[in-house]
XYZ file of C-alpha atoms in Angstrom:
774
model
C -12.548 -39.924 4.373
C -14.253 -36.491 4.216
C -15.685 -34.571 7.122
C -18.098 -31.522 6.780
C -17.526 -28.804 9.182
C -19.879 -26.383 10.808
C -19.388 -23.931 8.162
C -19.779 -26.778 5.200
C -16.193 -26.510 4.235
C -14.976 -30.034 3.605
C -12.037 -31.276 5.505
C -10.606 -33.523 2.861
C -6.979 -33.996 4.079
C -6.993 -34.434 7.977
C -6.264 -37.823 9.450
C -9.568 -38.921 11.173
C -9.691 -41.867 13.616
C -12.167 -42.757 16.305
C -10.947 -40.699 19.155
C -14.287 -41.071 20.943
C -14.289 -42.752 24.400
C -16.684 -43.806 27.048
C -15.649 -45.026 30.506
C -16.047 -48.499 29.531
C -13.452 -48.016 26.714
C -11.087 -46.392 28.962
C -11.520 -49.445 31.390
C -10.761 -51.866 28.569
C -8.038 -49.516 27.333
C -6.323 -49.659 30.680
C -6.776 -53.265 31.172
C -9.542 -53.489 33.824
C -11.421 -56.856 33.916
C -14.951 -54.717 33.315
C -16.670 -51.690 34.622
C -18.975 -51.484 37.294
C -22.390 -53.037 35.946
C -24.061 -50.618 33.882
C -27.640 -51.283 35.417
C -26.258 -50.963 38.738
C -24.635 -47.476 38.177
C -27.744 -46.164 36.301
C -29.671 -46.731 39.353
C -27.735 -44.212 41.402
C -28.626 -40.594 41.418
C -25.990 -37.910 40.220
C -24.938 -35.460 42.890
C -25.961 -31.996 42.640
C -23.535 -29.636 41.087
C -19.741 -30.368 40.792
C -19.664 -33.716 42.664
C -17.080 -35.069 45.453
C -13.897 -36.528 43.670
C -14.501 -39.713 45.566
C -18.117 -40.018 44.488
C -16.968 -39.745 40.832
C -14.701 -42.681 41.455
C -17.663 -44.771 42.709
C -19.425 -43.631 39.650
C -17.259 -45.420 37.095
C -19.305 -46.548 34.082
C -21.750 -43.610 34.001
C -22.485 -41.592 31.271
C -20.308 -38.480 31.075
C -22.351 -35.549 31.983
C -21.557 -31.723 32.618
C -21.488 -32.518 36.355
C -19.180 -35.474 36.460
C -16.883 -35.401 33.333
C -13.999 -34.204 35.471
C -12.451 -34.302 38.977
C -12.282 -31.437 40.907
C -8.740 -32.136 42.272
C -7.624 -33.614 38.907
C -4.682 -32.090 37.067
C -7.114 -30.880 34.254
C -9.643 -29.026 36.750
C -8.173 -25.571 36.109
C -9.283 -26.092 32.202
C -12.924 -26.351 32.941
C -13.841 -22.870 34.095
C -16.196 -22.711 31.170
C -17.863 -26.000 32.032
C -21.064 -25.325 34.030
C -24.560 -26.613 34.105
C -25.703 -23.462 32.687
C -24.136 -23.321 29.299
C -25.634 -20.418 27.621
C -23.307 -18.557 25.306
C -23.960 -15.247 27.063
C -22.781 -16.398 30.409
C -19.630 -18.485 28.978
C -18.509 -15.047 27.546
C -18.021 -13.820 31.259
C -16.385 -16.874 32.653
C -12.582 -16.917 33.230
C -10.387 -17.837 30.266
C -9.166 -21.495 30.608
C -5.290 -21.799 31.420
C -2.844 -24.101 29.948
C -1.805 -27.264 32.097
C 1.464 -29.122 31.636
C 0.825 -32.920 32.249
C 2.735 -36.200 31.779
C 1.293 -38.882 30.015
C 1.450 -40.973 33.382
C -0.368 -38.242 35.288
C -3.088 -38.774 32.380
C -3.253 -42.441 32.812
C -3.608 -41.816 36.670
C -6.220 -39.367 36.225
C -8.094 -41.842 33.833
C -7.599 -44.618 36.244
C -9.319 -42.598 39.129
C -12.394 -41.947 36.897
C -11.686 -38.622 35.117
C -13.787 -38.810 31.953
C -11.838 -36.110 30.210
C -8.377 -37.379 31.091
C -9.474 -40.656 29.830
C -10.504 -39.221 26.575
C -7.165 -37.534 26.171
C -5.059 -40.167 27.302
C -6.995 -42.600 24.971
C -6.671 -40.408 22.268
C -3.046 -39.731 22.644
C -2.332 -43.387 22.603
C -4.319 -44.453 19.869
C -3.431 -41.312 17.433
C -1.227 -42.695 14.811
C 1.616 -40.332 13.464
C 0.561 -38.034 10.667
C 3.290 -39.722 8.355
C 2.992 -43.503 8.582
C 6.598 -43.903 7.632
C 7.835 -42.423 10.942
C 5.743 -44.893 13.293
C 8.789 -46.635 14.396
C 10.757 -43.448 14.777
C 9.128 -41.372 17.248
C 9.380 -41.901 21.113
C 6.456 -41.624 23.217
C 6.128 -38.004 24.213
C 7.185 -37.416 28.036
C 4.801 -34.651 28.731
C 2.163 -32.627 26.974
C 0.825 -28.888 27.119
C -2.923 -28.180 26.834
C -3.796 -24.873 26.114
C -7.171 -23.589 25.233
C -6.992 -22.170 21.673
C -6.444 -18.294 21.993
C -8.146 -17.442 18.534
C -11.383 -18.882 20.491
C -11.271 -16.684 23.504
C -13.942 -14.203 22.136
C -16.333 -16.910 21.625
C -17.909 -19.742 23.871
C -16.302 -22.751 22.221
C -12.564 -23.520 22.734
C -10.288 -26.178 21.830
C -7.741 -28.371 23.523
C -4.627 -28.655 21.502
C -2.122 -31.280 22.764
C 1.543 -30.930 21.893
C 4.815 -32.089 23.189
C 8.105 -30.833 24.547
C 9.855 -28.811 21.742
C 12.912 -31.038 22.496
C 11.111 -34.361 22.010
C 7.883 -33.550 19.969
C 8.265 -34.331 16.350
C 4.543 -34.496 15.683
C 2.282 -31.846 14.800
C -0.562 -30.814 17.725
C -3.279 -33.009 18.263
C -6.545 -31.233 18.264
C -9.508 -32.764 20.103
C -13.068 -31.430 19.009
C -16.650 -32.407 18.615
C -18.967 -31.439 15.575
C -21.218 -28.569 16.406
C -24.379 -30.542 15.368
C -23.317 -32.989 17.966
C -22.666 -30.255 20.798
C -25.772 -31.093 22.786
C -24.159 -34.624 23.536
C -20.688 -33.185 24.587
C -20.402 -33.043 28.378
C -17.260 -30.602 28.077
C -17.223 -27.048 26.401
C -13.440 -27.600 25.587
C -14.370 -29.934 22.692
C -16.828 -27.493 21.164
C -14.151 -26.327 18.740
C -14.953 -24.673 15.510
C -12.516 -26.618 13.140
C -10.719 -25.057 10.700
C -11.036 -26.174 7.275
C -8.092 -27.822 5.741
C -7.278 -26.732 2.000
C -5.669 -29.868 0.777
C -8.046 -30.301 -2.437
C -5.744 -29.685 -5.387
C -8.510 -27.760 -7.365
C -8.898 -25.483 -4.371
C -5.316 -24.880 -4.103
C -5.273 -24.371 -7.995
C -7.876 -21.767 -7.865
C -6.023 -19.916 -4.926
C -2.772 -19.827 -7.011
C -4.390 -18.829 -10.134
C -6.452 -16.072 -8.550
C -3.387 -14.814 -6.740
C -1.313 -14.867 -9.872
C -3.982 -12.891 -11.732
C -3.912 -10.359 -9.138
C -0.243 -10.106 -9.276
C -0.311 -9.704 -12.902
C -2.664 -6.876 -12.759
C -1.586 -4.896 -9.549
C 1.989 -5.603 -8.775
C 5.451 -5.051 -10.441
C 6.793 -8.389 -9.807
C 7.222 -9.342 -13.333
C 10.793 -10.231 -14.266
C 12.253 -8.148 -17.228
C 12.544 -9.901 -20.397
C 15.464 -12.398 -20.183
C 18.335 -11.432 -22.326
C 18.494 -15.274 -23.055
C 16.281 -18.185 -22.118
C 17.550 -21.266 -20.244
C 19.490 -23.649 -22.574
C 16.816 -26.297 -22.073
C 13.115 -26.035 -21.411
C 10.185 -28.769 -21.124
C 7.492 -27.925 -23.546
C 4.263 -29.067 -21.809
C 1.419 -29.873 -24.206
C -1.983 -31.803 -24.090
C -2.398 -34.384 -26.550
C -5.462 -36.473 -26.800
C -6.441 -35.818 -23.024
C -3.135 -36.636 -21.852
C -0.106 -34.632 -21.113
C 2.984 -34.702 -23.574
C 6.395 -33.179 -22.516
C 9.642 -32.853 -24.439
C 12.750 -31.001 -24.115
C 12.908 -28.009 -26.311
C 15.965 -25.608 -27.186
C 16.242 -22.271 -28.504
C 12.761 -21.130 -27.145
C 11.859 -17.386 -28.162
C 11.769 -15.354 -24.983
C 8.510 -15.848 -23.236
C 7.334 -16.605 -19.630
C 8.372 -19.958 -18.073
C 7.892 -21.715 -14.739
C 10.578 -23.313 -12.536
C 10.312 -26.200 -9.880
C 12.228 -26.112 -6.423
C 11.980 -29.373 -5.013
C 13.769 -32.191 -2.972
C 15.274 -34.987 -5.030
C 15.090 -37.412 -2.202
C 17.371 -40.367 -1.396
C 15.919 -42.809 -3.782
C 15.564 -40.726 -6.695
C 14.812 -42.894 -9.877
C 17.955 -43.004 -11.842
C 15.976 -43.387 -15.211
C 14.222 -40.100 -14.751
C 17.209 -37.769 -15.372
C 18.350 -36.487 -18.749
C 21.841 -37.954 -19.672
C 23.890 -37.741 -22.852
C 22.454 -41.128 -23.911
C 18.567 -40.145 -23.546
C 18.919 -36.376 -24.614
C 18.219 -36.816 -28.183
C 15.027 -39.112 -27.911
C 13.634 -36.566 -25.137
C 13.903 -33.823 -27.712
C 11.422 -35.461 -30.070
C 7.449 -34.891 -29.568
C 6.308 -36.401 -26.465
C 9.939 -37.496 -25.845
C 9.743 -38.060 -22.029
C 7.587 -41.007 -20.987
C 4.706 -39.802 -18.703
C 4.983 -43.186 -16.645
C 8.644 -42.621 -15.525
C 8.012 -39.336 -14.053
C 7.888 -39.084 -10.288
C 4.800 -37.923 -8.906
C 6.274 -34.197 -7.972
C 7.115 -33.758 -11.660
C 3.558 -34.689 -12.691
C 2.009 -32.250 -10.533
C 4.372 -29.644 -11.646
C 3.419 -30.279 -15.113
C -0.161 -30.064 -14.374
C 0.144 -26.976 -12.436
C 2.080 -25.436 -15.401
C -0.604 -26.281 -17.788
C -3.409 -25.206 -15.263
C -1.922 -21.584 -14.710
C -1.620 -20.886 -18.314
C 2.123 -21.588 -19.226
C 3.592 -23.717 -21.983
C 7.500 -24.012 -20.520
C 8.745 -25.469 -17.441
C 12.151 -25.820 -16.097
C 13.337 -28.716 -13.836
C 16.917 -29.169 -12.997
C 17.043 -33.089 -13.314
C 15.233 -32.953 -16.614
C 16.950 -29.720 -18.127
C 20.625 -30.264 -17.217
C 22.522 -33.264 -18.653
C 23.362 -34.878 -15.362
C 26.267 -37.311 -16.583
C 27.905 -34.413 -18.119
C 30.345 -32.495 -15.817
C 30.807 -29.771 -18.429
C 27.102 -29.331 -18.971
C 26.751 -29.188 -14.968
C 29.331 -26.387 -14.382
C 27.657 -24.395 -17.329
C 24.070 -24.546 -16.311
C 24.791 -24.423 -12.454
C 26.534 -20.874 -13.134
C 23.340 -19.790 -14.777
C 20.887 -20.381 -11.746
C 20.849 -16.710 -10.860
C 19.434 -16.165 -14.336
C 16.966 -19.320 -14.461
C 15.225 -18.400 -11.310
C 15.413 -14.557 -11.565
C 13.915 -14.337 -15.092
C 11.082 -17.347 -14.399
C 7.696 -15.796 -14.360
C 6.581 -18.098 -11.521
C 8.269 -20.666 -9.388
C 6.429 -24.097 -7.876
C 7.914 -24.927 -4.578
C 7.130 -28.363 -2.962
C 7.706 -27.271 0.546
C 6.366 -30.259 2.389
C 7.597 -32.728 -0.291
C 10.868 -34.772 1.250
C 11.169 -36.492 -2.152
C 10.192 -36.449 -5.869
C 7.583 -39.367 -5.470
C 5.553 -37.812 -2.324
C 3.991 -34.972 -5.131
C 3.288 -31.368 -4.209
C -0.203 -31.987 -2.669
C 0.740 -33.346 0.573
C -2.014 -33.697 3.042
C -1.850 -34.253 6.940
C -3.393 -37.821 6.035
C -0.060 -39.605 4.853
C -1.158 -42.989 5.143
C -2.848 -42.752 1.697
C -2.595 -40.197 -0.919
C -6.263 -39.995 -2.165
C -5.331 -37.254 -4.976
C -3.149 -38.364 -7.724
C -1.788 -36.297 -10.634
C -4.333 -34.066 -12.059
C -5.864 -35.062 -15.393
C -5.411 -32.790 -18.421
C -9.005 -32.714 -19.762
C -11.413 -32.887 -17.859
C -11.036 -31.750 -14.106
C -11.628 -34.587 -11.697
C -14.932 -34.087 -9.734
C -14.863 -32.449 -6.156
C -14.599 -34.320 -3.101
C -18.139 -35.494 -1.861
C -16.864 -34.651 1.675
C -18.832 -37.661 3.149
C -19.399 -37.269 6.895
C -18.050 -40.126 9.188
C -20.326 -41.558 11.643
C -19.327 -41.437 15.213
C -20.524 -42.854 18.511
C -21.559 -41.550 22.033
C -19.956 -38.038 22.683
C -18.357 -37.828 19.296
C -15.187 -36.695 20.469
C -12.577 -36.730 17.574
C -8.811 -35.594 16.908
C -6.953 -34.404 13.884
C -3.393 -33.268 13.395
C -3.141 -29.570 13.272
C -0.669 -29.068 10.265
C -1.888 -25.756 8.982
C 0.918 -23.198 9.559
C 2.963 -25.840 11.732
C 5.443 -25.762 8.931
C 5.195 -22.147 7.518
C 6.113 -19.537 10.290
C 9.575 -18.372 11.124
C 9.590 -20.631 14.270
C 10.789 -23.417 12.052
C 14.448 -21.915 12.693
C 13.893 -23.362 16.284
C 12.843 -26.731 15.487
C 15.267 -29.801 15.628
C 16.673 -30.454 12.247
C 14.906 -33.997 12.093
C 11.407 -32.470 12.713
C 12.366 -29.405 10.293
C 13.133 -32.018 7.558
C 10.175 -34.261 8.188
C 7.601 -31.629 8.156
C 9.132 -28.809 5.907
C 11.919 -30.618 4.136
C 12.421 -27.808 1.442
C 13.664 -25.565 4.442
C 16.771 -27.758 5.048
C 18.061 -27.981 1.532
C 20.931 -25.565 0.366
C 20.346 -25.498 -3.307
C 16.650 -24.598 -2.716
C 17.828 -21.635 -0.525
C 18.838 -19.366 -3.558
C 16.039 -20.375 -5.441
C 13.286 -19.388 -3.090
C 14.975 -15.880 -2.766
C 15.675 -15.355 -6.583
C 12.246 -16.264 -7.980
C 9.995 -13.083 -8.295
C 6.780 -15.181 -7.685
C 6.485 -18.368 -5.681
C 3.563 -20.877 -5.290
C 4.316 -22.537 -2.109
C 2.770 -26.072 -1.654
C 2.740 -26.573 2.184
C 0.590 -29.251 4.120
C -3.220 -28.803 3.701
C -2.664 -25.648 2.169
C -1.073 -23.398 -0.699
C 0.781 -20.088 -0.021
C 1.088 -17.018 -2.505
C 4.614 -15.399 -2.125
C 5.840 -12.682 -4.527
C 8.184 -9.597 -4.811
C 5.616 -7.481 -4.268
C 5.656 -8.048 -0.368
C 2.576 -10.478 -0.276
C 2.855 -13.527 1.668
C -0.644 -15.004 1.749
C -1.926 -18.390 2.517
C -5.402 -20.147 1.795
C -6.679 -19.936 5.436
C -6.000 -16.279 5.715
C -3.666 -16.364 8.512
C -0.963 -14.772 6.660
C -2.170 -12.099 4.397
C -0.478 -8.930 2.874
C 1.253 -6.696 5.086
C 0.767 -9.030 8.140
C 4.421 -10.106 8.393
C 8.070 -9.047 8.006
C 10.716 -11.564 7.411
C 13.692 -9.217 7.818
C 16.499 -10.727 5.696
C 13.891 -12.544 3.615
C 12.030 -9.471 2.452
C 15.410 -7.649 1.735
C 16.424 -10.592 -0.471
C 13.201 -10.542 -2.471
C 13.347 -6.711 -3.188
C 17.065 -6.017 -3.632
C 16.776 -4.340 -7.362
C 14.879 -1.553 -5.990
C 16.407 -0.675 -2.821
C 18.855 1.785 -1.501
C 21.336 0.948 1.222
C 24.792 1.577 2.565
C 27.883 -0.648 1.830
C 27.677 -1.715 5.489
C 24.016 -2.615 5.109
C 24.800 -4.773 2.088
C 27.814 -6.651 3.794
C 25.509 -7.207 7.193
C 22.950 -8.468 4.478
C 25.544 -10.799 2.922
C 26.620 -12.334 6.328
C 22.958 -12.932 7.397
C 22.526 -14.574 4.096
C 25.604 -16.940 4.741
C 24.210 -17.652 8.305
C 20.897 -18.790 6.910
C 22.328 -20.726 4.061
C 25.273 -22.232 6.030
C 22.501 -24.403 8.210
C 21.313 -25.795 5.060
C 22.230 -29.568 3.887
C 23.801 -30.979 0.759
C 23.902 -34.210 -0.845
C 27.203 -33.557 -2.314
C 29.331 -31.109 -0.302
C 31.492 -29.818 -3.346
C 28.443 -28.031 -4.030
C 28.979 -25.683 -1.120
C 29.927 -22.716 -3.107
C 28.056 -23.444 -6.489
C 24.753 -23.868 -4.333
C 25.271 -20.306 -3.310
C 26.456 -18.711 -6.695
C 23.289 -17.455 -8.089
C 22.859 -15.115 -4.809
C 26.602 -13.970 -4.798
C 25.984 -12.825 -8.384
C 23.269 -10.853 -7.289
C 25.414 -8.951 -4.702
C 28.105 -8.295 -7.624
C 28.383 -4.725 -9.029
C 29.584 -3.738 -12.459
C 32.707 -2.210 -10.747
C 34.817 -4.096 -8.218
C 36.161 -1.159 -6.501
C 34.675 -0.399 -3.347
C 33.632 3.126 -2.136
C 35.388 4.504 0.713
C 32.075 5.922 2.564
C 30.647 2.757 3.995
C 27.517 4.848 5.131
C 26.355 6.408 1.925
C 22.983 5.409 0.645
C 23.025 4.451 -2.876
C 21.157 1.665 -5.153
C 21.935 -1.575 -4.040
C 23.378 -2.883 -7.523
C 25.849 0.236 -7.705
C 27.384 -0.934 -4.347
C 30.692 -2.781 -4.856
C 31.713 -5.471 -1.948
C 35.012 -6.012 -4.053
C 36.224 -9.269 -5.281
C 34.331 -12.697 -4.332
C 36.785 -14.827 -2.414
C 34.923 -18.219 -1.671
C 32.079 -16.855 0.054
C 33.829 -13.582 1.571
C 33.950 -10.202 -0.180
C 37.247 -8.577 -0.159
C 36.032 -5.099 1.019
C 34.969 -6.905 4.267
C 38.432 -8.176 5.132
C 39.459 -8.790 7.966
C 35.813 -8.884 9.373
C 34.971 -11.558 6.717
C 37.740 -13.792 8.422
C 36.025 -13.471 11.807
C 33.327 -16.226 11.352
C 32.533 -18.909 14.068
C 30.746 -22.096 14.336
C 27.166 -20.800 15.345
C 26.158 -24.089 16.894
C 27.619 -27.713 17.085
C 30.456 -27.451 14.498
C 30.337 -29.607 11.477
C 32.985 -31.523 9.475
C 35.929 -30.273 7.788
C 34.875 -30.757 4.167
C 38.331 -31.388 2.996
C 38.260 -34.558 4.914
C 34.689 -35.791 3.905
C 34.874 -34.933 0.176
C 36.992 -36.554 -2.746
C 37.694 -32.765 -4.069
C 38.748 -29.567 -2.783
C 36.107 -27.384 -1.718
C 37.455 -24.044 0.002
C 40.399 -22.767 1.658
C 40.260 -23.284 5.482
C 40.075 -19.351 6.064
C 36.605 -19.568 4.276
C 33.255 -20.488 6.359
C 32.477 -22.718 3.070
C 35.265 -25.010 4.186
C 33.266 -26.487 6.967
C 29.734 -28.186 7.023
C 28.264 -26.429 10.088
C 26.240 -23.360 10.262
C 28.343 -20.258 10.876
C 27.872 -16.579 11.990
C 29.699 -13.363 12.742
C 29.688 -11.155 15.901
C 30.259 -7.553 14.802
C 29.891 -5.979 18.063
C 32.604 -3.577 18.747
C 34.583 -4.625 16.030
C 38.383 -3.365 16.021
C 40.700 -5.175 13.475
C 44.303 -5.344 14.721
C 45.696 -7.251 11.536
C 46.968 -5.970 8.099
C 45.695 -7.710 5.009
C 48.339 -7.711 2.501
C 46.545 -9.697 -0.240
C 43.931 -12.286 -0.762
C 43.266 -14.618 -3.751
C 41.175 -17.558 -5.058
C 41.846 -19.853 -7.953
C 38.456 -20.649 -9.553
C 37.764 -24.175 -10.586
C 35.996 -23.162 -13.875
C 34.591 -20.056 -15.536
C 32.284 -19.311 -12.620
C 33.863 -16.664 -10.608
C 31.321 -17.231 -7.753
C 31.236 -21.046 -8.059
C 33.816 -23.672 -6.978
C 37.396 -23.087 -6.340
C 40.402 -25.161 -6.197
C 42.743 -23.222 -4.026
C 43.108 -19.762 -2.177
C 45.073 -17.799 0.080
C 45.440 -14.951 2.335
C 48.483 -13.301 3.567
C 48.297 -11.107 6.659
C 50.767 -9.236 9.039
C 49.591 -10.145 12.652
C 50.750 -11.191 16.008
C 50.683 -15.016 16.949
C 51.412 -16.698 19.974
C 51.535 -20.569 20.755
C 48.359 -22.192 22.282
C 47.297 -25.520 23.237
C 43.957 -27.365 22.985
C 42.484 -29.881 25.376
C 39.570 -31.888 25.275
C 37.602 -34.178 27.372
C 34.367 -35.988 27.481
C 31.565 -36.557 30.356
C 28.431 -39.015 30.418
C 25.254 -37.567 29.565
C 22.867 -38.085 32.369
C 19.788 -40.547 31.953
C 21.230 -42.072 28.306
C 22.805 -45.472 27.889
C 26.513 -44.708 27.059
C 26.106 -41.578 25.279
C 28.913 -38.795 25.951
C 29.554 -35.175 25.559
C 32.629 -34.111 23.862
C 33.896 -30.819 24.795
C 37.368 -28.656 23.997
C 39.234 -26.040 25.558
C 42.141 -23.500 24.722
C 44.643 -22.353 26.814
C 47.428 -19.704 26.383
C 50.400 -18.675 28.605
C 49.234 -15.488 30.402
C 51.963 -12.853 29.642
C 51.567 -11.311 33.346
C 51.990 -14.428 34.941
C 53.618 -17.088 32.800
C 50.960 -19.697 33.611
C 48.414 -21.200 31.242
C 44.962 -19.918 31.584
C 42.040 -19.750 29.204
C 41.567 -16.311 27.300
C 38.012 -16.998 26.774
C 35.578 -19.669 25.186
C 37.118 -21.816 22.300
C 34.887 -22.545 19.244
C 36.344 -25.482 17.007
C 35.493 -24.749 13.563
C 34.885 -28.697 13.140
C 34.928 -31.507 15.188
C 38.433 -33.402 14.948
C 37.913 -36.958 13.513
C 40.337 -38.577 16.107
C 38.225 -37.360 19.071
C 34.493 -38.136 17.737
C 32.580 -41.191 17.571
C 29.175 -42.480 17.175
C 28.482 -42.333 20.926
C 29.602 -38.831 21.476
C 27.608 -35.485 21.058
C 30.060 -32.622 20.298
C 29.258 -29.125 22.214
C 30.993 -26.122 20.609
C 31.779 -23.646 23.474
C 31.820 -25.999 26.384
C 32.284 -23.056 28.782
C 29.035 -21.741 27.759
C 27.616 -24.962 29.289
C 29.839 -25.699 32.032
C 31.260 -22.461 33.256
C 35.135 -21.469 33.604
C 37.956 -23.249 35.188
C 36.887 -22.094 38.677
C 33.636 -23.935 38.489
C 34.543 -27.155 39.385
C 34.348 -30.727 38.042
C 34.335 -30.280 34.249
C 37.716 -29.341 33.657
C 39.463 -32.445 35.110
C 40.827 -35.213 33.126
C 41.556 -33.144 30.040
C 43.997 -34.682 27.126
C 46.095 -32.281 25.137
C 45.585 -32.541 21.258
C 49.111 -33.591 20.179
C 48.530 -33.912 16.342
C 50.122 -30.581 15.822
C 51.409 -27.358 17.072
C 48.699 -24.836 17.534
C 48.766 -20.708 17.538
C 46.702 -17.988 18.198
C 46.718 -15.445 15.487
C 45.101 -11.802 16.662
C 42.651 -10.373 13.993
C 40.858 -8.045 16.288
C 40.290 -6.825 19.837
C 37.897 -9.473 20.542
C 38.687 -12.263 17.932
C 41.528 -14.861 17.978
C 41.936 -17.187 15.067
C 43.370 -20.502 15.999
C 45.762 -22.044 13.284
C 48.377 -24.901 12.965
C 51.237 -25.314 10.568
C 50.547 -26.849 7.263
C 53.342 -29.674 6.704
C 55.255 -29.293 3.534
C 53.936 -25.811 2.784
C 57.309 -23.946 4.067
C 57.492 -21.808 7.326
C 54.618 -19.510 8.292
C 51.815 -21.329 6.365
C 48.891 -22.054 8.558
C 45.392 -23.380 8.210
C 42.499 -22.518 10.568
C 40.999 -24.739 12.845
C 38.803 -22.560 15.384
C 38.354 -19.374 17.128
C 38.083 -17.572 20.509
C 35.720 -14.786 20.700
C 33.426 -14.372 23.724
C 32.841 -15.526 27.152
C 30.764 -18.377 28.558
C 28.080 -15.497 29.327
C 28.150 -14.162 25.944
C 30.281 -10.929 26.815
C 33.015 -9.937 24.255
C 36.238 -9.615 26.040
C 39.367 -7.850 25.122
C 41.912 -10.273 24.184
C 44.650 -7.870 23.409
C 46.717 -8.687 26.554
C 47.300 -12.388 25.649
C 49.528 -10.630 22.846
C 51.727 -8.539 24.900
C 55.505 -8.949 23.775
C 54.441 -10.865 20.621
C 56.015 -9.348 17.435
C 54.243 -8.740 14.139
C 55.134 -11.361 11.302
C 53.859 -12.064 7.939
C 51.546 -15.321 7.690
C 49.824 -17.050 4.943
C 46.668 -18.899 5.414
C 45.459 -21.777 3.057
């Protein structure tokens, strides 16, 4: 269903439904038997000016007017400062700016029952609004409260908008915008609904035109083009148009020329017959060798975009790597750095959770009006037929533009992030985005252009060249031409690991391979680090030493001082059938990790460190590794407990503490907050939520009840190993490996208030000894 906005631009992607309510509609919605007789109420005179709330209550069933569409003592009253009987534009500019209002759904219902037309429209619209993705209808709870702000972008003109959105901790839907068409403005009693609706850009042909224009500009004005690749990818998809239809086959030995790559989510139900295997490889290398009808929608869209943008070759992992050949997978995965770095353009299916959704994802997910782009000719443009609405014409739509593209995504709950921006949750896609020189990002209702020339631009114009800086992201995209110090380069690597480690993998043995391409970008020809860590040099000339399962040798022992950044994950050796990483590496756990480099003063000597590679890729999988240290070590004990979470049905928090013997008193006490690297299997369950750093939530030992009923962990002896003035690594002996061989389980670093304490005194009297970590 199309909608023509006031500026003539078609809104082809918005979910539109009748969000238009009269008082009688609300009465029926709330379950009243019948509204007051219309004829009787019509005979009553309307009060002059703003009416008495009680009079409004008596006026149920009247048509809403500028004088009676809200109650003076209603929760919404402060929003209506622009609603007067004199509605000229000049006077509206001088009126006070509406404020935002926080209100619960029950409050809106109550106000609607009292006769507030405005609240009845909002309440009815929220209740009637379907989820923007119909597949999530049964997964989203009723939102507990809402915030209704006037749109700040519209403060400089007399038309405002109401955007309703829920508490960030509960809301997993985009903002719901209430508006009225400009050509129906005379029938609206409320200026807050006179919003100038922003056009969506979900027409695939508009998106294609935008991408083509930005690609042309980049080719003409930027230096983003990758150098000529020394070798092309082993296999590429040759895209051709034959008799008005697309035909693709696998090509090898392609002469160096520009090619396109695809970054996408496979999805949980990826069709098995799509992948290239040893059995179908030969057939797929024939002309028109891959049947079009077996390709999922995302692949079809990628083929069409590749051809429309003027390229002949496309690389898709599922089709260009032999998926049932471990040897081919190892060889090709080690080349990811070259595949994406030398690609002329990458197509990024930012908003598609699986391969079946396609690249053109619109806010209306109940049906997908646009299928694959035909090869010849182009389909006709959308007609943009206007929907007919009744009465005051109040409508609603889900505001998805930029709901999934800004840095604030980092603060969204994981389920929300995956739902709205699934590619941002996938580990393999992390390095693909940073290695690619040019990216066409297919978001919801629009497309974005992103290139190494520093340009990040979207169709609607909110993001424009030079308008945003993204820290680590900008660094990563422009590494080759920058100068920095070794300390800067090491910090950038730790920031990269922090961003990467919060991403998900379907196969946890990919924890290191999925970062291998970026690790290669940090390598230098020489492996000998320069002694001067602050000297500025070209990025590629700075050596960080040997790559050790995600940690660089030049940064030891700092590289060992990582900690679980949020809720700890799982020990991958227990959830994977194969070895992943040594316990001292952040890659040994599934959770998000980080470093705190404030006032770092090491108190340990690194004797040696090594890793055993599982294959030819020095930055890929490992099958073993150890670090030998000379350090002080003391016995400690771990305790855990749990407590009921208020207002839940049986859910409990699990928390852990660490205690050591105070050298000055001989009594057990807590050096500082304990952060486990992972949740021990024997203390976790489906009915528990683990909180890393319980002291941060519940205070220290003197604060009361939370420290009662603690149970000691008795699965092993535990020790504290002093790595730095402010960092203790918690380890336990590894059975069967001989004396002084340990594995890491956690760390102690900061207090519950975030301060970094001096932990040295806990090791008074302890002797230096040589230990081995595996």
